[in-house]
mmCIF file of C-alpha atoms in Angstrom:
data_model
loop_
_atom_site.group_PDB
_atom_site.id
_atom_site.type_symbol
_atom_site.label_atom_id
_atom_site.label_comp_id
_atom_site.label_asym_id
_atom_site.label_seq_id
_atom_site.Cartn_x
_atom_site.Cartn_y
_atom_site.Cartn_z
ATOM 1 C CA UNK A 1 -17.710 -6.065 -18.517
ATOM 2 C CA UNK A 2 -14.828 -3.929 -19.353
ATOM 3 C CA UNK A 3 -11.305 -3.252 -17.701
ATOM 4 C CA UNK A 4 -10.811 -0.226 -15.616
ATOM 5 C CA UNK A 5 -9.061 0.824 -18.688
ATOM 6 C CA UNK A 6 -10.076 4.097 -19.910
ATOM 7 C CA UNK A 7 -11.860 4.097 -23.172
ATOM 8 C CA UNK A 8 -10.712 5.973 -26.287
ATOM 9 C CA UNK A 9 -14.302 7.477 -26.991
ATOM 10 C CA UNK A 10 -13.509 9.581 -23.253
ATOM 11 C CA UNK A 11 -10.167 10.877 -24.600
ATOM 12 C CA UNK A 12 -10.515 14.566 -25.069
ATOM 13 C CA UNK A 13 -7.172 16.148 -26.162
ATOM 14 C CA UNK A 14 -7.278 18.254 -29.633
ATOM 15 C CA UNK A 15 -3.514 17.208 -29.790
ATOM 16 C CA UNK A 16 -5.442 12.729 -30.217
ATOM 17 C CA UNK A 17 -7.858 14.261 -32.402
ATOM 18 C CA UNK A 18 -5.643 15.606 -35.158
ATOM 19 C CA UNK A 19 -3.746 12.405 -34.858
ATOM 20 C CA UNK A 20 -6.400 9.758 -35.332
ATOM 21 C CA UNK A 21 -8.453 9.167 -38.468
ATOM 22 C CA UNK A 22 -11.277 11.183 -39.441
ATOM 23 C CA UNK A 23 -14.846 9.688 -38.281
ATOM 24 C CA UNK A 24 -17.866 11.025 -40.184
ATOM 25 C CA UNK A 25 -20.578 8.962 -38.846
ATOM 26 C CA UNK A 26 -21.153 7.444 -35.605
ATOM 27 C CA UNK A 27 -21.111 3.887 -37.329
ATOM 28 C CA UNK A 28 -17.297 5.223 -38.165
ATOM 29 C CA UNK A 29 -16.879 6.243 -34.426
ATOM 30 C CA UNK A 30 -18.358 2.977 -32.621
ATOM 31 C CA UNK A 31 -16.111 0.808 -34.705
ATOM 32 C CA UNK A 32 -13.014 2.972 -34.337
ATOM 33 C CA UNK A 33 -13.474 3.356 -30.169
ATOM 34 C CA UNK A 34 -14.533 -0.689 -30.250
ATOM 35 C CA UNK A 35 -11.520 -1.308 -32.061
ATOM 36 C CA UNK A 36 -9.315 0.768 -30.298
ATOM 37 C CA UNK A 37 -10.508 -0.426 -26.775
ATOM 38 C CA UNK A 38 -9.947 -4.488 -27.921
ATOM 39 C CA UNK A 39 -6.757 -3.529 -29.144
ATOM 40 C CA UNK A 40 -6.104 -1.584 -25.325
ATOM 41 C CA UNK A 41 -7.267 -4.071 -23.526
ATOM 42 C CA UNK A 42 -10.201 -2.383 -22.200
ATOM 43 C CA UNK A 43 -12.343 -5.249 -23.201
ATOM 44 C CA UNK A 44 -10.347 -8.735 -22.599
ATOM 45 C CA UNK A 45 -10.130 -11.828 -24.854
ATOM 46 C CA UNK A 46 -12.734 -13.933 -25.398
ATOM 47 C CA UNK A 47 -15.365 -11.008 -23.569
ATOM 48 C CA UNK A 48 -18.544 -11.319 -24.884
ATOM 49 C CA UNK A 49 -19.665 -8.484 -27.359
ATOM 50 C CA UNK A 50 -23.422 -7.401 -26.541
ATOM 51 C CA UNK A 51 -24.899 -4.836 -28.328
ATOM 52 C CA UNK A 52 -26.873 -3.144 -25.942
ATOM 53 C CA UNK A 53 -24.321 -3.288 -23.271
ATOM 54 C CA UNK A 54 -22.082 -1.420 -25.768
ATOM 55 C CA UNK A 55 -24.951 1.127 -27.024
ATOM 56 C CA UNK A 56 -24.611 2.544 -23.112
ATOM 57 C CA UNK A 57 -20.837 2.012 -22.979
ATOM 58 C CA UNK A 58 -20.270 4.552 -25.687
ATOM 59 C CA UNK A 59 -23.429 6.590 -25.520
ATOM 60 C CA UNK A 60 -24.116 5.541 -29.092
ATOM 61 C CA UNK A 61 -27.801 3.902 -30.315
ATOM 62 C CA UNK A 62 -27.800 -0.011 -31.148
ATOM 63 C CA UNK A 63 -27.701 0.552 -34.790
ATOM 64 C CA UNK A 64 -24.082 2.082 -35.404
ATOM 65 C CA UNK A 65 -22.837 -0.456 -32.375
ATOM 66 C CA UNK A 66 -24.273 -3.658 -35.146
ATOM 67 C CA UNK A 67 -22.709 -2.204 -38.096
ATOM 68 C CA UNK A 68 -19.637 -0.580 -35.879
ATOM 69 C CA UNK A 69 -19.149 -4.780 -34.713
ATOM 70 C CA UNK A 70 -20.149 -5.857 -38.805
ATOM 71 C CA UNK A 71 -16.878 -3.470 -39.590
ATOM 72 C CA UNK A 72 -14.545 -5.012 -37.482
ATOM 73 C CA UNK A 73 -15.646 -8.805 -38.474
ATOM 74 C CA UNK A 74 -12.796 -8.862 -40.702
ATOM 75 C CA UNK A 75 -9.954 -7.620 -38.911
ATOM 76 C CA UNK A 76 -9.252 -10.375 -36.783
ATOM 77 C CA UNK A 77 -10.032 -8.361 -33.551
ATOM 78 C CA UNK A 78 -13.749 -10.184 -33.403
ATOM 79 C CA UNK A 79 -14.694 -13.970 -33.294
ATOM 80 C CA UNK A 80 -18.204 -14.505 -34.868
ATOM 81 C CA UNK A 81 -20.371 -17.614 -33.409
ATOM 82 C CA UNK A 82 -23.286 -18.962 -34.921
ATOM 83 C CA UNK A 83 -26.153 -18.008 -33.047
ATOM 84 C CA UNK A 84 -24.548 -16.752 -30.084
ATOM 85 C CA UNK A 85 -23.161 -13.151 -31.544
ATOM 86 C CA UNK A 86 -19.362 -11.978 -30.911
ATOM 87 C CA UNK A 87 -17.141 -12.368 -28.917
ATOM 88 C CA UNK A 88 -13.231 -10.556 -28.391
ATOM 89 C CA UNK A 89 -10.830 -12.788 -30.405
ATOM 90 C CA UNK A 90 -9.030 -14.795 -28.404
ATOM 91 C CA UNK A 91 -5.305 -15.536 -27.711
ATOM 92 C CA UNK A 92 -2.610 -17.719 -28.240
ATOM 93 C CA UNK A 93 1.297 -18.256 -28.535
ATOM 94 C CA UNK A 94 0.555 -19.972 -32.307
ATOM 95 C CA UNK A 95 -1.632 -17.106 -33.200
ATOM 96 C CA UNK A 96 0.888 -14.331 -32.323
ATOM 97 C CA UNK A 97 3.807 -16.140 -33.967
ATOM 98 C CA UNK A 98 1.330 -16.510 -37.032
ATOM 99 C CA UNK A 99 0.491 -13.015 -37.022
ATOM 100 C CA UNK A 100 3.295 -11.437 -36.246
ATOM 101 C CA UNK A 101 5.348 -13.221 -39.026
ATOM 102 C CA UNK A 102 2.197 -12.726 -41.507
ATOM 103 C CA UNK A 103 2.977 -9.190 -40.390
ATOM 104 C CA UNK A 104 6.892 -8.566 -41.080
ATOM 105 C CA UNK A 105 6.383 -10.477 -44.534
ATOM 106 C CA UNK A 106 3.826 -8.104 -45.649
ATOM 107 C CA UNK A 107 5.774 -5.092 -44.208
ATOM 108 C CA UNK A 108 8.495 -6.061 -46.193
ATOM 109 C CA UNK A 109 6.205 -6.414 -49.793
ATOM 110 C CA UNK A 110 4.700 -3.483 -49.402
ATOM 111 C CA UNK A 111 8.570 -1.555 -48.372
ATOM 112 C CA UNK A 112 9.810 -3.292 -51.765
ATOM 113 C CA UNK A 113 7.170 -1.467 -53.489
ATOM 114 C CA UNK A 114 6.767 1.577 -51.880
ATOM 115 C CA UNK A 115 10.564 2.170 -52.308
ATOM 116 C CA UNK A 116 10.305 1.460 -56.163
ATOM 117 C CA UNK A 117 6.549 3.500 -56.635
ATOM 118 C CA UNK A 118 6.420 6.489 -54.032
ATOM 119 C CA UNK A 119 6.676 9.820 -56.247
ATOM 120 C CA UNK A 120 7.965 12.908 -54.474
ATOM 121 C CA UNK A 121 4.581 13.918 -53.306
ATOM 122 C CA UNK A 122 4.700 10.551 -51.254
ATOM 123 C CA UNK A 123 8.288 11.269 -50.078
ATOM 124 C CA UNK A 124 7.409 14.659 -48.758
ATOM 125 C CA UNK A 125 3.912 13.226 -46.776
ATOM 126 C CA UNK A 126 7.059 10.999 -44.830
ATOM 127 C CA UNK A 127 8.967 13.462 -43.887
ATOM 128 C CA UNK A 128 6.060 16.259 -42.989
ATOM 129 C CA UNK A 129 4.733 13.132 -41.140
ATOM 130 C CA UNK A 130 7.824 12.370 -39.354
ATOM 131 C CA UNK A 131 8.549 16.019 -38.756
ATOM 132 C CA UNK A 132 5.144 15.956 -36.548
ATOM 133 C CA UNK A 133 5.648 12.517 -35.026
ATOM 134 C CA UNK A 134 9.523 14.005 -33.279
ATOM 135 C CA UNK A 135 6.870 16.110 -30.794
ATOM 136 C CA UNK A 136 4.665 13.390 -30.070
ATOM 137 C CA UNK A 137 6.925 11.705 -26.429
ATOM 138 C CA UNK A 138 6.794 8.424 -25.884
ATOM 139 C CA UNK A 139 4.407 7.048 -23.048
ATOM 140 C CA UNK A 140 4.417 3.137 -22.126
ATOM 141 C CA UNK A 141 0.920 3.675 -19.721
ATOM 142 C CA UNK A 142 -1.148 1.892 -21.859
ATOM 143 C CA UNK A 143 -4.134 3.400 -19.408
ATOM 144 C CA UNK A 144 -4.151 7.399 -20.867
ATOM 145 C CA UNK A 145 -4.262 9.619 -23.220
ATOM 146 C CA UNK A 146 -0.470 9.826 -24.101
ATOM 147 C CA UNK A 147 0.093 6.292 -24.817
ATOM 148 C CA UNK A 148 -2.760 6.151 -27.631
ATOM 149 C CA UNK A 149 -1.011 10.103 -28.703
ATOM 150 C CA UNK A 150 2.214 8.277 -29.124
ATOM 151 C CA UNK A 151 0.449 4.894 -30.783
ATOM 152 C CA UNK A 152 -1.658 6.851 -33.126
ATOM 153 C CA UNK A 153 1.445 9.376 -34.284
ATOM 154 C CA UNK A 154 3.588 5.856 -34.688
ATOM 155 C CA UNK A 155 1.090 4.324 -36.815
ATOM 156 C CA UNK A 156 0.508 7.212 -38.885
ATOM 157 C CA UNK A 157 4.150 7.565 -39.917
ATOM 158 C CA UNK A 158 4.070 3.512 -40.989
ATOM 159 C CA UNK A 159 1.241 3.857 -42.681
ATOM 160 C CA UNK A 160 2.466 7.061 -44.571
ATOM 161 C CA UNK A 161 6.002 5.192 -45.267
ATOM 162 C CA UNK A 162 4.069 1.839 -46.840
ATOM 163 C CA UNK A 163 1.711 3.970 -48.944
ATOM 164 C CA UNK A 164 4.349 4.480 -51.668
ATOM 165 C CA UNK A 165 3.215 0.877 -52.202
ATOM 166 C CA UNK A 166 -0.071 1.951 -53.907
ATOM 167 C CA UNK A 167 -1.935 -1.064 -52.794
ATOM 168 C CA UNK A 168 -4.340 0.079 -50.526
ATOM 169 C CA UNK A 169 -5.222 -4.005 -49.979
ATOM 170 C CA UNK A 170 -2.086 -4.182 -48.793
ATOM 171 C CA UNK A 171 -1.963 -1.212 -46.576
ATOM 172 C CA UNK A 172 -5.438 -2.665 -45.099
ATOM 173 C CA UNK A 173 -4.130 -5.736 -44.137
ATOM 174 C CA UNK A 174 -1.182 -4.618 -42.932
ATOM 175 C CA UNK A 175 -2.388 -2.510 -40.224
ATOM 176 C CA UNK A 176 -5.298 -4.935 -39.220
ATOM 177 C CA UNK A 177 -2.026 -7.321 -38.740
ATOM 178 C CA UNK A 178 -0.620 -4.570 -36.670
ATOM 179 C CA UNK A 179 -3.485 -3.888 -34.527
ATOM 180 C CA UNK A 180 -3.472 -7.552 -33.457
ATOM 181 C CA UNK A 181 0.201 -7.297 -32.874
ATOM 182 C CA UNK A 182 -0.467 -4.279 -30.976
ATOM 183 C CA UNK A 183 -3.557 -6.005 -28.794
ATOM 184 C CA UNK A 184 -0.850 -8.851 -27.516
ATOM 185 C CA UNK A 185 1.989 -5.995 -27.142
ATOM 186 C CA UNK A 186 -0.672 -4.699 -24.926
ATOM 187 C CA UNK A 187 -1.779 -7.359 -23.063
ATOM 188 C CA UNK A 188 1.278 -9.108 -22.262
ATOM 189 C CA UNK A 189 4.310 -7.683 -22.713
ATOM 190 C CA UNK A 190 6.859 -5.863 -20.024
ATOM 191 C CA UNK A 191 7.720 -2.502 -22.216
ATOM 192 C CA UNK A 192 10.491 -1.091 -19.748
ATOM 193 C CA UNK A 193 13.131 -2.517 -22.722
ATOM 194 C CA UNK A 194 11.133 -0.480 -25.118
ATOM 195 C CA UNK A 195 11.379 2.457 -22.840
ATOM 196 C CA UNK A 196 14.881 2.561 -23.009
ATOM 197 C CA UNK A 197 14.800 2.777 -27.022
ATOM 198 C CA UNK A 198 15.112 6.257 -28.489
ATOM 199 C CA UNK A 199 12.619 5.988 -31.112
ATOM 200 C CA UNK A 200 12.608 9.312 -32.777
ATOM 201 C CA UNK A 201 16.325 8.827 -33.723
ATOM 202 C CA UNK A 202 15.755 5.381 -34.835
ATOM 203 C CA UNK A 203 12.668 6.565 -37.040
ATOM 204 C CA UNK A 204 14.720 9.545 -38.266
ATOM 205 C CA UNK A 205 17.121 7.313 -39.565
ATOM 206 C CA UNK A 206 14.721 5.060 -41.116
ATOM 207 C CA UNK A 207 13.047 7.631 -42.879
ATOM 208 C CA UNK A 208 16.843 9.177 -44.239
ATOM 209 C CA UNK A 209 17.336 5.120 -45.267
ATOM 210 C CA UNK A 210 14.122 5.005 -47.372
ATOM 211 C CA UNK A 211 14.587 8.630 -49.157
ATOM 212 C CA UNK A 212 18.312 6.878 -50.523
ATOM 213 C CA UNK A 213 15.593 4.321 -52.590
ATOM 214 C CA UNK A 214 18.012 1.516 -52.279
ATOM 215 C CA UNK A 215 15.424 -1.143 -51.455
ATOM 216 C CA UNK A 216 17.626 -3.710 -49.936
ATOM 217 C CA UNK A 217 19.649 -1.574 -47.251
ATOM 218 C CA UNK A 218 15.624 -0.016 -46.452
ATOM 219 C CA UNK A 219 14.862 -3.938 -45.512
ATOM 220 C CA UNK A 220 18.139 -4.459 -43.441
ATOM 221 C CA UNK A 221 17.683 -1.102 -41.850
ATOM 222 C CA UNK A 222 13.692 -1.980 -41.029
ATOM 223 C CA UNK A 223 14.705 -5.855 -40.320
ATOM 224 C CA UNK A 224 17.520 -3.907 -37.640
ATOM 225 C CA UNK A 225 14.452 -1.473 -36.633
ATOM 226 C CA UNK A 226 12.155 -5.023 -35.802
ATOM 227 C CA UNK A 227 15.058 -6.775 -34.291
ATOM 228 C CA UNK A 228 15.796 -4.512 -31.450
ATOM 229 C CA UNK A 229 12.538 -4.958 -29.829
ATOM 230 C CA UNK A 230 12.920 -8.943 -29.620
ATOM 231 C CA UNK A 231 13.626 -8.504 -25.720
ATOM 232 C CA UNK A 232 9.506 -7.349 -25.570
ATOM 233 C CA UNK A 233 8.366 -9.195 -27.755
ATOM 234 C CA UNK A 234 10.357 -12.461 -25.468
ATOM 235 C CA UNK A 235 8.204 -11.097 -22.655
ATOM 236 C CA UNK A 236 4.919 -11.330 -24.866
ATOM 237 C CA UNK A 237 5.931 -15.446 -25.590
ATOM 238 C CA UNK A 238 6.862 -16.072 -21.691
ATOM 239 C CA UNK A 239 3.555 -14.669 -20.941
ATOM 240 C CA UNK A 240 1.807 -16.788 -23.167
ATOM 241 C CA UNK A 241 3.418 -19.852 -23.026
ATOM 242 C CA UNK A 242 3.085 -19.610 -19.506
ATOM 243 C CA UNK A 243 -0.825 -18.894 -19.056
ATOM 244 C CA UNK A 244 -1.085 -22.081 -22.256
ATOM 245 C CA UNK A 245 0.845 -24.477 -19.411
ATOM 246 C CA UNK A 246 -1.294 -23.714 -16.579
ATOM 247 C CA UNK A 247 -4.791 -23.884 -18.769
ATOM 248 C CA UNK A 248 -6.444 -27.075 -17.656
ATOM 249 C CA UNK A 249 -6.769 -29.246 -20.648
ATOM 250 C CA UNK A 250 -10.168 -29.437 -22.312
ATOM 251 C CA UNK A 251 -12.183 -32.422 -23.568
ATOM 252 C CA UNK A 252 -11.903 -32.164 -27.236
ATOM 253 C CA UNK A 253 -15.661 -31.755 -28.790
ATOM 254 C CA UNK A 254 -17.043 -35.444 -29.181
ATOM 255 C CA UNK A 255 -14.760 -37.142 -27.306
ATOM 256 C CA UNK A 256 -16.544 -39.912 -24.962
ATOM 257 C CA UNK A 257 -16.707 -39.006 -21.294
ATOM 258 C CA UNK A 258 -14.491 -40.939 -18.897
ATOM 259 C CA UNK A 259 -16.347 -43.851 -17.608
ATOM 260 C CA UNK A 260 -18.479 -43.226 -14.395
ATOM 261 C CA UNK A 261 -16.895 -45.794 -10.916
ATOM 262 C CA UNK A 262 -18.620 -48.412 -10.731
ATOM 263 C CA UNK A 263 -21.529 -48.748 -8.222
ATOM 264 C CA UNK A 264 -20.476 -50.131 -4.056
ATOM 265 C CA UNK A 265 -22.387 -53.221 -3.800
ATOM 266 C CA UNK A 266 -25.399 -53.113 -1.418
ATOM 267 C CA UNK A 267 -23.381 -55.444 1.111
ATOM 268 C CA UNK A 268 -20.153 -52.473 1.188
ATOM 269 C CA UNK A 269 -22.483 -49.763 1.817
ATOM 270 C CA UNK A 270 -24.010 -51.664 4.868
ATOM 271 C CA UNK A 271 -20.537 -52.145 5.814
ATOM 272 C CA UNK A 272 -19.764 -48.243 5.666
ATOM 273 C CA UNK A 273 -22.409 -47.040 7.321
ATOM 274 C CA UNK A 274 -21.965 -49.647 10.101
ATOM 275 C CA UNK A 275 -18.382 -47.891 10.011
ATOM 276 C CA UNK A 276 -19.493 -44.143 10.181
ATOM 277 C CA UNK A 277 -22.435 -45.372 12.816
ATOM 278 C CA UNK A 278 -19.197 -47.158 14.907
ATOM 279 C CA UNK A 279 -16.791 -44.032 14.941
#
């Protein structure tokens, strides 16, 4: 079942609806609100995904839920198992490292390119979209409506900045890396450090960095941007290394069973229950 967490498909706010992406059908909207509740946290890893369970969730019928679930396959978010449906990815320490480096490689491909490509069309989409991103505030309560308003306005100006790339590939998988960045930011990590960061100022300066078009101060100044918020993402590892150490080991598929103690001869068990009869 889910989390007490609020689902996206109940936020209301005009300000979240010019922010996130426009949803035409309700196939669009079942895999947007799916996606955007597994990245939350509102359903946990490894929770089983049942169609009709999710049909009443949302208030959508079972046939945008299948191909809402058949969207998301390949972002990562979903874990497909032969003859038993879906399930919410699961988690590790080796997958975030993987993913999270996967991530900043791409990022910095797709910077290379979009700092060599973007026309001035592109370069006035940044700056409009940073312009509108300054009034979103920053909320770490992962549980309402501001922390999505401040998540949605934060991807939107990265995904504006990386479009100069022209690759929309690219762009894809970079933000379906980000989402599963996002899900473990979400899930584990203590964001009081990030609280402290002024983020407007730092994306400002970004966004001054990237107009100059001098591609390798744009990946110091993003590599810089990254760096600072190490101390959460430390919290995220902790976390994980620390639920991987207490995880009771598991009998690897195939393995023989331990041997079953051998059986008390008949003579011992007299002997015991002459015992238990004596005391």
């Amino acid at each position: 079942m889910p989390t007490d967490i609020p689902s996206v498909s109940t936020f209301k706010s005009p300000a979240l609806a010019e922010l996130a992406p426009a949803l035409p059908s309700l196939t669009d909207k079942a895999a947007f609100w799916l996606k955007r509740d597994i990245v939350r946290g509102v359903f946990l890893p490894n929770e089983r995904i049942k169609v009709d369970p999710l049909s009443k969730f949302y208030g959508v019928g079972r046939s945008p839920i299948q191909a809402g679930i058949m969207q998301l396959e390949p972002t990562g978010l979903l874990s497909h198992e032969h003859q038993k449906g879906h399930r919410v990815a699961p988690v590790s320490l080796a997958d975030y490292d993987d993913v999270r480096q996967l991530y900043r490689d791409l990022y910095r491909i797709a910077l290379r390119r979009a700092v060599k490509n973007g026309d001035m069309a592109w370069e006035e989409r940044v700056v409009l979209t940073l312009h509108r991103t300054s009034k979103v505030p920053k909320v770490i309560d992962v549980r309402g409506e501001g922390r999505e308003m401040w998540q949605m306005a934060y991807k939107r100006l990265h995904a504006e900045i990386l479009s100069g790339c022209g690759s929309p590939l690219l762009t894809a998988l970079i933000a379906d890396l980000g989402n599963r960045v996002e899900r473990y930011v979400n899930l584990f990590a203590d964001l009081q450090s990030d609280l402290e960061r002024d983020h407007h100022k730092e994306h400002r300066e970004l966004v001054d960095i990237v107009l100059e078009r001098d591609a390798q101060k744009v990946i110091e100044a993003f590599d810089a941007f990254f760096q600072r918020a190490q101390p959460m993402r430390d919290t995220v590892v902790e976390k994980l290394r620390s639920m991987e150490e207490t995880k009771p080991a598991r009998r690897p598929r195939g393995a023989a069973r331990p041997p079953p103690e051998p059986a008390k001869p008949a003579a011992a068990k007299t002997a015991a229950k002459g015992r238990r009869k004596v005391s």
